[in-house]
Amino acid sequence: MSPRDEEFMRRALSLAEKAALSGEVPVGAVLVSAEGKILAEAFNRPISLCDPTAHAEIIALREGARQLKNYRLLGTTLYVTLEPCPMCAGALVYARVRRLVFGAFDPKAGACGSVYNIVNDERLNHRLEVTGGVLAEEAVALLKNFFKEKR
């Protein structure tokens, strides 16, 4: 674990809270450069944007690519409050993100070790360093509270 992992995950959690306040599933993401500079921040927006691909990770990757003027996000780390789904995990591989740090594991759709392991599939051309479970209790509580209020 990196010394700043909790700092960036706390930022991602605050973004996830914004998603919840907007009625979106509370997931937040922060993309950080190799130098430790925040390149992009995002939260889930598929409902508000009417876009099934508007997951926090995808929005952060798009903005990071714009910032770097390159679709290859070499040396970057993505912090996200929930283990990425297959779509987002594939995008991380194709973007060449170096490292993924996530909070809550997703036993239903996680694609970074829980159900699938797309980010470390030897058949693909890139693999990521993965650290899961960072501030997991806070991330899980945010998700559970959100869905409890929805029911």
mmCIF file of C-alpha atoms in Angstrom:
data_model
loop_
_atom_site.group_PDB
_atom_site.id
_atom_site.type_symbol
_atom_site.label_atom_id
_atom_site.label_comp_id
_atom_site.label_asym_id
_atom_site.label_seq_id
_atom_site.Cartn_x
_atom_site.Cartn_y
_atom_site.Cartn_z
ATOM 1 C CA MET A 1 0.000 0.000 0.000
ATOM 2 C CA SER A 2 1.205 3.501 -0.838
ATOM 3 C CA PRO A 3 1.376 6.149 1.898
ATOM 4 C CA ARG A 4 -1.247 8.297 0.107
ATOM 5 C CA ASP A 5 -3.741 5.516 -0.655
ATOM 6 C CA GLU A 6 -6.076 6.427 2.198
ATOM 7 C CA GLU A 7 -5.919 10.133 1.321
ATOM 8 C CA PHE A 8 -7.020 9.548 -2.277
ATOM 9 C CA MET A 9 -9.594 6.935 -1.245
ATOM 10 C CA ARG A 10 -11.134 9.451 1.174
ATOM 11 C CA ARG A 11 -11.476 11.834 -1.770
ATOM 12 C CA ALA A 12 -13.142 9.076 -3.814
ATOM 13 C CA LEU A 13 -15.535 8.393 -0.920
ATOM 14 C CA SER A 14 -16.539 12.068 -0.823
ATOM 15 C CA LEU A 15 -17.293 11.860 -4.549
ATOM 16 C CA ALA A 16 -19.350 8.711 -3.950
ATOM 17 C CA GLU A 17 -21.411 10.679 -1.419
ATOM 18 C CA LYS A 18 -22.149 13.234 -4.154
ATOM 19 C CA ALA A 19 -23.381 10.403 -6.364
ATOM 20 C CA ALA A 20 -25.714 9.197 -3.616
ATOM 21 C CA LEU A 21 -27.111 12.702 -3.132
ATOM 22 C CA SER A 22 -27.833 12.747 -6.888
ATOM 23 C CA GLY A 23 -29.687 9.418 -6.687
ATOM 24 C CA GLU A 24 -26.848 7.516 -8.368
ATOM 25 C CA VAL A 25 -25.195 4.388 -6.965
ATOM 26 C CA PRO A 26 -22.488 5.823 -4.670
ATOM 27 C CA VAL A 27 -19.236 5.138 -6.450
ATOM 28 C CA GLY A 28 -16.447 7.696 -6.717
ATOM 29 C CA ALA A 29 -13.135 7.609 -8.563
ATOM 30 C CA VAL A 30 -9.923 9.633 -8.537
ATOM 31 C CA LEU A 31 -7.213 9.287 -11.198
ATOM 32 C CA VAL A 32 -3.733 10.245 -9.993
ATOM 33 C CA SER A 33 -0.549 10.797 -12.020
ATOM 34 C CA ALA A 34 2.751 9.068 -11.264
ATOM 35 C CA GLU A 35 3.807 12.315 -9.584
ATOM 36 C CA GLY A 36 0.830 12.206 -7.214
ATOM 37 C CA LYS A 37 -1.233 14.931 -8.912
ATOM 38 C CA ILE A 38 -4.988 14.459 -9.285
ATOM 39 C CA LEU A 39 -5.754 14.312 -13.009
ATOM 40 C CA ALA A 40 -9.476 13.610 -12.805
ATOM 41 C CA GLU A 41 -12.307 13.006 -10.370
ATOM 42 C CA ALA A 42 -15.722 11.535 -11.040
ATOM 43 C CA PHE A 43 -18.746 9.822 -9.592
ATOM 44 C CA ASN A 44 -21.350 7.516 -11.078
ATOM 45 C CA ARG A 45 -23.719 9.277 -13.494
ATOM 46 C CA PRO A 46 -25.449 6.703 -15.724
ATOM 47 C CA ILE A 47 -28.924 7.805 -14.629
ATOM 48 C CA SER A 48 -28.397 11.554 -14.926
ATOM 49 C CA LEU A 49 -26.521 11.266 -18.230
ATOM 50 C CA CYS A 50 -28.761 8.493 -19.640
ATOM 51 C CA ASP A 51 -25.528 6.653 -20.417
ATOM 52 C CA PRO A 52 -24.904 3.064 -19.317
ATOM 53 C CA THR A 53 -21.146 3.644 -19.630
ATOM 54 C CA ALA A 54 -21.094 6.655 -17.286
ATOM 55 C CA HIS A 55 -19.507 4.782 -14.394
ATOM 56 C CA ALA A 56 -17.155 6.807 -12.194
ATOM 57 C CA GLU A 57 -14.131 4.953 -13.567
ATOM 58 C CA ILE A 58 -14.987 5.593 -17.213
ATOM 59 C CA ILE A 59 -15.662 9.292 -16.637
ATOM 60 C CA ALA A 60 -12.345 9.645 -14.750
ATOM 61 C CA LEU A 61 -10.417 7.805 -17.482
ATOM 62 C CA ARG A 62 -11.931 10.022 -20.183
ATOM 63 C CA GLU A 63 -11.035 13.202 -18.314
ATOM 64 C CA GLY A 64 -7.547 11.907 -17.500
ATOM 65 C CA ALA A 65 -6.942 11.125 -21.164
ATOM 66 C CA ARG A 66 -8.035 14.653 -22.087
ATOM 67 C CA GLN A 67 -5.699 16.111 -19.459
ATOM 68 C CA LEU A 68 -2.737 14.053 -20.682
ATOM 69 C CA LYS A 69 -3.762 14.342 -24.356
ATOM 70 C CA ASN A 70 -3.181 10.603 -24.630
ATOM 71 C CA TYR A 71 -5.443 7.563 -24.324
ATOM 72 C CA ARG A 72 -2.596 5.712 -22.650
ATOM 73 C CA LEU A 73 -2.595 6.654 -19.003
ATOM 74 C CA LEU A 74 0.855 5.286 -18.267
ATOM 75 C CA GLY A 75 2.045 5.486 -14.667
ATOM 76 C CA THR A 76 -1.373 6.452 -13.308
ATOM 77 C CA THR A 77 -3.284 5.051 -10.349
ATOM 78 C CA LEU A 78 -7.064 4.884 -10.202
ATOM 79 C CA TYR A 79 -8.734 5.018 -6.791
ATOM 80 C CA VAL A 80 -12.341 3.825 -6.779
ATOM 81 C CA THR A 81 -14.692 3.057 -3.925
ATOM 82 C CA LEU A 82 -16.048 -0.193 -5.410
ATOM 83 C CA GLU A 83 -14.227 -2.974 -7.252
ATOM 84 C CA PRO A 84 -14.662 -2.252 -10.979
ATOM 85 C CA CYS A 85 -17.124 -4.172 -13.153
ATOM 86 C CA PRO A 86 -16.040 -5.998 -16.346
ATOM 87 C CA MET A 87 -16.577 -2.902 -18.529
ATOM 88 C CA CYS A 88 -14.482 -0.672 -16.295
ATOM 89 C CA ALA A 89 -11.803 -3.316 -15.735
ATOM 90 C CA GLY A 90 -11.424 -3.686 -19.503
ATOM 91 C CA ALA A 91 -11.111 0.072 -19.875
ATOM 92 C CA LEU A 92 -8.371 0.133 -17.222
ATOM 93 C CA VAL A 93 -6.425 -2.488 -19.159
ATOM 94 C CA TYR A 94 -6.784 -0.676 -22.492
ATOM 95 C CA ALA A 95 -5.861 2.658 -20.897
ATOM 96 C CA ARG A 96 -2.675 1.054 -19.495
ATOM 97 C CA VAL A 97 -3.370 2.288 -15.963
ATOM 98 C CA ARG A 98 -0.474 1.127 -13.780
ATOM 99 C CA ARG A 99 -2.272 0.613 -10.511
ATOM 100 C CA LEU A 100 -5.807 0.180 -9.199
ATOM 101 C CA VAL A 101 -6.799 0.813 -5.580
ATOM 102 C CA PHE A 102 -10.374 0.061 -4.579
ATOM 103 C CA GLY A 103 -12.437 0.052 -1.415
ATOM 104 C CA ALA A 104 -15.293 -2.464 -1.317
ATOM 105 C CA PHE A 105 -15.049 -5.861 -2.991
ATOM 106 C CA ASP A 106 -17.980 -6.681 -5.305
ATOM 107 C CA PRO A 107 -18.892 -10.367 -4.938
ATOM 108 C CA LYS A 108 -21.591 -10.085 -7.636
ATOM 109 C CA ALA A 109 -19.829 -8.274 -10.481
ATOM 110 C CA GLY A 110 -16.253 -7.492 -9.409
ATOM 111 C CA ALA A 111 -13.805 -7.948 -12.275
ATOM 112 C CA CYS A 112 -10.559 -7.315 -10.405
ATOM 113 C CA GLY A 113 -10.349 -10.516 -8.402
ATOM 114 C CA SER A 114 -13.789 -11.243 -6.901
ATOM 115 C CA VAL A 115 -15.779 -12.775 -9.769
ATOM 116 C CA TYR A 116 -13.434 -12.167 -12.699
ATOM 117 C CA ASN A 117 -9.843 -11.003 -12.869
ATOM 118 C CA ILE A 118 -9.730 -9.040 -16.104
ATOM 119 C CA VAL A 119 -7.017 -6.661 -14.872
ATOM 120 C CA ASN A 120 -4.591 -9.552 -14.419
ATOM 121 C CA ASP A 121 -5.593 -11.876 -17.233
ATOM 122 C CA GLU A 122 -2.392 -13.140 -18.863
ATOM 123 C CA ARG A 123 -4.136 -13.306 -22.243
ATOM 124 C CA LEU A 124 -4.402 -9.515 -22.364
ATOM 125 C CA ASN A 125 -1.583 -7.145 -23.285
ATOM 126 C CA HIS A 126 -1.472 -5.257 -19.967
ATOM 127 C CA ARG A 127 -1.898 -6.086 -16.298
ATOM 128 C CA LEU A 128 -2.384 -3.821 -13.288
ATOM 129 C CA GLU A 129 -1.077 -3.814 -9.770
ATOM 130 C CA VAL A 130 -4.190 -4.108 -7.578
ATOM 131 C CA THR A 131 -4.795 -3.196 -3.943
ATOM 132 C CA GLY A 132 -8.305 -3.924 -2.698
ATOM 133 C CA GLY A 133 -10.024 -3.258 0.588
ATOM 134 C CA VAL A 134 -8.696 0.257 1.277
ATOM 135 C CA LEU A 135 -11.238 1.946 3.590
ATOM 136 C CA ALA A 136 -13.577 -0.913 2.691
ATOM 137 C CA GLU A 137 -15.793 -0.500 5.754
ATOM 138 C CA GLU A 138 -16.627 3.079 4.807
ATOM 139 C CA ALA A 139 -17.270 2.139 1.181
ATOM 140 C CA VAL A 140 -19.498 -0.797 2.136
ATOM 141 C CA ALA A 141 -21.449 1.347 4.624
ATOM 142 C CA LEU A 142 -22.083 3.989 1.969
ATOM 143 C CA LEU A 143 -23.433 1.388 -0.465
ATOM 144 C CA LYS A 144 -25.553 -0.420 2.150
ATOM 145 C CA ASN A 145 -27.102 2.823 3.397
ATOM 146 C CA PHE A 146 -27.893 3.924 -0.141
ATOM 147 C CA PHE A 147 -29.688 0.693 -1.034
ATOM 148 C CA LYS A 148 -31.440 0.506 2.352
ATOM 149 C CA GLU A 149 -32.937 3.959 1.706
ATOM 150 C CA LYS A 150 -33.983 2.923 -1.830
ATOM 151 C CA ARG A 151 -35.989 -0.072 -0.570
#
